[in-house]
mmCIF file of C-alpha atoms in Angstrom:
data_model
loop_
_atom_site.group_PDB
_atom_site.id
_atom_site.type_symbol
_atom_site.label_atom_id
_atom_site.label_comp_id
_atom_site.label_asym_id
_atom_site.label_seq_id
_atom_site.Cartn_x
_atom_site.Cartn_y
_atom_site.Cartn_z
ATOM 1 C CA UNK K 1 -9.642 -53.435 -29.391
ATOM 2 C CA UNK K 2 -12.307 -53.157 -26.418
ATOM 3 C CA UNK K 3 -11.034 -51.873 -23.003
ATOM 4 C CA UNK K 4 -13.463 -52.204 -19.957
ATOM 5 C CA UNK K 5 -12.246 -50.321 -16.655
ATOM 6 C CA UNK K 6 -13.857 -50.922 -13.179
ATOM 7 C CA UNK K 7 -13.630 -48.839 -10.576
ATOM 8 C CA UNK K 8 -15.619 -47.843 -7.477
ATOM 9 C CA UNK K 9 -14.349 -50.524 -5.409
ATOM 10 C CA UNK K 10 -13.105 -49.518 -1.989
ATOM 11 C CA UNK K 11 -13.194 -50.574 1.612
ATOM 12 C CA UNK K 12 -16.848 -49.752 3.225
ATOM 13 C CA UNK K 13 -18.556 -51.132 6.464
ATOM 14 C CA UNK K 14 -21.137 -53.749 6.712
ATOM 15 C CA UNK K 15 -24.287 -52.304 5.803
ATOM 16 C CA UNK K 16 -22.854 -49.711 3.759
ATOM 17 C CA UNK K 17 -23.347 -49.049 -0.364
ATOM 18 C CA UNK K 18 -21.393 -49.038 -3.430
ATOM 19 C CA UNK K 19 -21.741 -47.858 -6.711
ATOM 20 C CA UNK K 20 -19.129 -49.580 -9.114
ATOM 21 C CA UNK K 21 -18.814 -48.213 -12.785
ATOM 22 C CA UNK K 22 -17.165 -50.324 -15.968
ATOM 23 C CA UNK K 23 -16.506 -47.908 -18.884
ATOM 24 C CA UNK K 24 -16.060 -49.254 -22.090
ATOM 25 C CA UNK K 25 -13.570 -47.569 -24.732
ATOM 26 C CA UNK K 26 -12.537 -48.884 -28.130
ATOM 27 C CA UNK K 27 -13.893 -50.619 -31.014
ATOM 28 C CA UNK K 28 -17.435 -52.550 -30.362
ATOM 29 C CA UNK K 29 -20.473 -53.840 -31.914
ATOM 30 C CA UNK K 30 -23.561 -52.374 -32.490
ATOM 31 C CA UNK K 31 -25.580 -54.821 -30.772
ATOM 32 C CA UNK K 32 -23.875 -56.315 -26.895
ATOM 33 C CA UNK K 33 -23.992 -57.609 -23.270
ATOM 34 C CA UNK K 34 -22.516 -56.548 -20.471
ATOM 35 C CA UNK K 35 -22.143 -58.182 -17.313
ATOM 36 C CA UNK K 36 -20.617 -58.355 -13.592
ATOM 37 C CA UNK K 37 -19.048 -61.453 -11.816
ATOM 38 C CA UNK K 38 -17.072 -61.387 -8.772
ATOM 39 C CA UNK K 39 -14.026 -63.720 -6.806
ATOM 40 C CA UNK K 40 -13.837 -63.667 -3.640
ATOM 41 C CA UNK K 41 -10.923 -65.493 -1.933
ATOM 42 C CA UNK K 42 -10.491 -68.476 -2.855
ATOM 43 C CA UNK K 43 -13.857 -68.986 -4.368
ATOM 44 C CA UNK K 44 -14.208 -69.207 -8.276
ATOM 45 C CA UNK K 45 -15.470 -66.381 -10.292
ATOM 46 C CA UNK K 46 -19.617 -66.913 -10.141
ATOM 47 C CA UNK K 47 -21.771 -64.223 -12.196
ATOM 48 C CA UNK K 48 -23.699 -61.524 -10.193
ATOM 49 C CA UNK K 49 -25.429 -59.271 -13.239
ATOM 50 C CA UNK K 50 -26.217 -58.811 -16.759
ATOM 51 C CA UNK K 51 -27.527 -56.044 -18.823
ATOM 52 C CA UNK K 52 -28.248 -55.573 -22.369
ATOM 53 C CA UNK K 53 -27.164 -53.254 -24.441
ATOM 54 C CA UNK K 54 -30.218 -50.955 -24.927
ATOM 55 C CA UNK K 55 -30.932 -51.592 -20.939
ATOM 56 C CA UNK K 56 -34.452 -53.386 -21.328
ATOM 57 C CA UNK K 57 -32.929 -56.790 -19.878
ATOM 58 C CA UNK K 58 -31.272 -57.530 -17.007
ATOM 59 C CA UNK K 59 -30.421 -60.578 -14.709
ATOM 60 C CA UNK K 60 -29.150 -60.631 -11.161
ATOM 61 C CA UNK K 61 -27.533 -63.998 -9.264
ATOM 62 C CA UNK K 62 -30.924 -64.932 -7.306
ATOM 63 C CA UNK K 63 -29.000 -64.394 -4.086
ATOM 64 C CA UNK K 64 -28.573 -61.088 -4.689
ATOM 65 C CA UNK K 65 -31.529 -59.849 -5.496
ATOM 66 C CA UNK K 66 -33.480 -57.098 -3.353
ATOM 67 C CA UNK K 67 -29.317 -55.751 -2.743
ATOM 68 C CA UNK K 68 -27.999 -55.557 -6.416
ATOM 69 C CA UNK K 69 -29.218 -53.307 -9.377
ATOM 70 C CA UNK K 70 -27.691 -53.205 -12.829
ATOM 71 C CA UNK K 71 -27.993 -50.287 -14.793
ATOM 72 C CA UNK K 72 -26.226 -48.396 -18.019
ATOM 73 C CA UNK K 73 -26.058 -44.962 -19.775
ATOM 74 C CA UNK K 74 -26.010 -43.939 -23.308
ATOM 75 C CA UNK K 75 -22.274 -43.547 -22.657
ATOM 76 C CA UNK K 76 -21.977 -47.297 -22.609
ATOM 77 C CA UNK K 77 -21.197 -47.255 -19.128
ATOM 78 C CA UNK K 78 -22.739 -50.016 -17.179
ATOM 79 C CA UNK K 79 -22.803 -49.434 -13.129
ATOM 80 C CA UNK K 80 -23.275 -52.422 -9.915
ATOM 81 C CA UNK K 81 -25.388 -50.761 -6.967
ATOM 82 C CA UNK K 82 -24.859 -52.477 -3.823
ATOM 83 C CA UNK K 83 -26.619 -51.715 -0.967
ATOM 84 C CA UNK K 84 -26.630 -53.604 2.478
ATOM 85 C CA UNK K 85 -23.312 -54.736 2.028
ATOM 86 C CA UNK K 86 -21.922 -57.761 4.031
ATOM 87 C CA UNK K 87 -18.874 -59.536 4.802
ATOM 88 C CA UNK K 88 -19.347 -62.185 1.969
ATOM 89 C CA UNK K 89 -19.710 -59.519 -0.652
ATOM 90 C CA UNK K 90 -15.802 -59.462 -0.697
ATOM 91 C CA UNK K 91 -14.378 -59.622 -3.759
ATOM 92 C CA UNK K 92 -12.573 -58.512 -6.578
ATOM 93 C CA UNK K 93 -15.715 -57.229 -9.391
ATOM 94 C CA UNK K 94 -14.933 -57.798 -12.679
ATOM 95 C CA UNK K 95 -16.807 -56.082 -15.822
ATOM 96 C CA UNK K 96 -17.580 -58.351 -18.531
ATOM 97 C CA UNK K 97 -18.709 -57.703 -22.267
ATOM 98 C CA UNK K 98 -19.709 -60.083 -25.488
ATOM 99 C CA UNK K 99 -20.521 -58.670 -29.010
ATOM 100 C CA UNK K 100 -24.312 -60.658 -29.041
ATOM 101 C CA UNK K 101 -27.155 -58.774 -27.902
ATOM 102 C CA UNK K 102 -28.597 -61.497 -25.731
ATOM 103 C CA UNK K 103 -27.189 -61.665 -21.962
ATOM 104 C CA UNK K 104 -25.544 -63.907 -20.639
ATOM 105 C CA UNK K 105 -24.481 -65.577 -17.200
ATOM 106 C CA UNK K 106 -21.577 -67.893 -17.585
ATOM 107 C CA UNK K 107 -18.029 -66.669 -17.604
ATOM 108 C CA UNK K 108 -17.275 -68.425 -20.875
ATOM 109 C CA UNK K 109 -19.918 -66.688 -22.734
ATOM 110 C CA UNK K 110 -17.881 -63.403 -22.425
ATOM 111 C CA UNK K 111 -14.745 -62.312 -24.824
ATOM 112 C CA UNK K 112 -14.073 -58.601 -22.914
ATOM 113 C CA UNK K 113 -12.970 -58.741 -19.143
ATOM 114 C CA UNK K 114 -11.562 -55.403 -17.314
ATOM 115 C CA UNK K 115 -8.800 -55.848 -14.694
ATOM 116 C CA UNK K 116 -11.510 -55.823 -11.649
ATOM 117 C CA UNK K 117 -12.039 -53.448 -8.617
ATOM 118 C CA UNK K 118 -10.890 -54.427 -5.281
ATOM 119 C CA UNK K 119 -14.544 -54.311 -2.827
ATOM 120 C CA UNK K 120 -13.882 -55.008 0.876
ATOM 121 C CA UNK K 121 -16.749 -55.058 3.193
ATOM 122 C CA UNK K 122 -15.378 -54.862 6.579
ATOM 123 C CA UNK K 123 -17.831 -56.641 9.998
#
């Protein structure tokens, strides 16, 4: 069984930065993808970043590039930087994982999904 836990998410001002972290725990392959995707209200859940599991690929939503970063650990934990934070960044952030080592950006590509973290980004 494969547990993935968000958290970092919290309320923070327009302009401000957040580091979110997704640890995973529990049985897993030797070769995986993690990713990021978000939901804000009312809006479907649309893919933000992917990394692989060694760390030498990653993909960011065009839109957010230049305010995103994706990065991991030997731990296995995978982290979102946001910086310059806006109102439209609201969302829940869920942490996403697949047992292939290529990364993926669709939400149907992924088996794993933690429960989210709750980011507010207040104007």
């Amino acid at each position: 069984q494969v547990q993935l836990v968000e958290s970092g998410g919290r309320l923070v001002q327009a302009g401000g930065s957040l580091r979110l972290s997704c640890s995973v725990s529990g049985r897993f392959f030797s070769a995986y993808s993690m990713g990021w995707f978000r939901q804000g209200p009312g809006r479907e859940r649309e893919f933000v970043a992917a990394i692989s599991w060694n760390g030498d690929k990653t993909v960011l939503a065009e839109p957010l590039k230049g305010r995103f970063t994706i990065s991991g650990d030997v731990k296995g934990t995978v982290y979102l930087q946001m910086n310059d934070l806006v109102p439209e960044d609201t969302a829940i952030y869920y942490c996403a994982a697949r047992p292939y080592s290529v990364v993926a950006t669709d939400v149907g590509a992924f088996e794993y999904w933690g429960q989210g973290t709750q980011v507010t980004v207040s104007s």
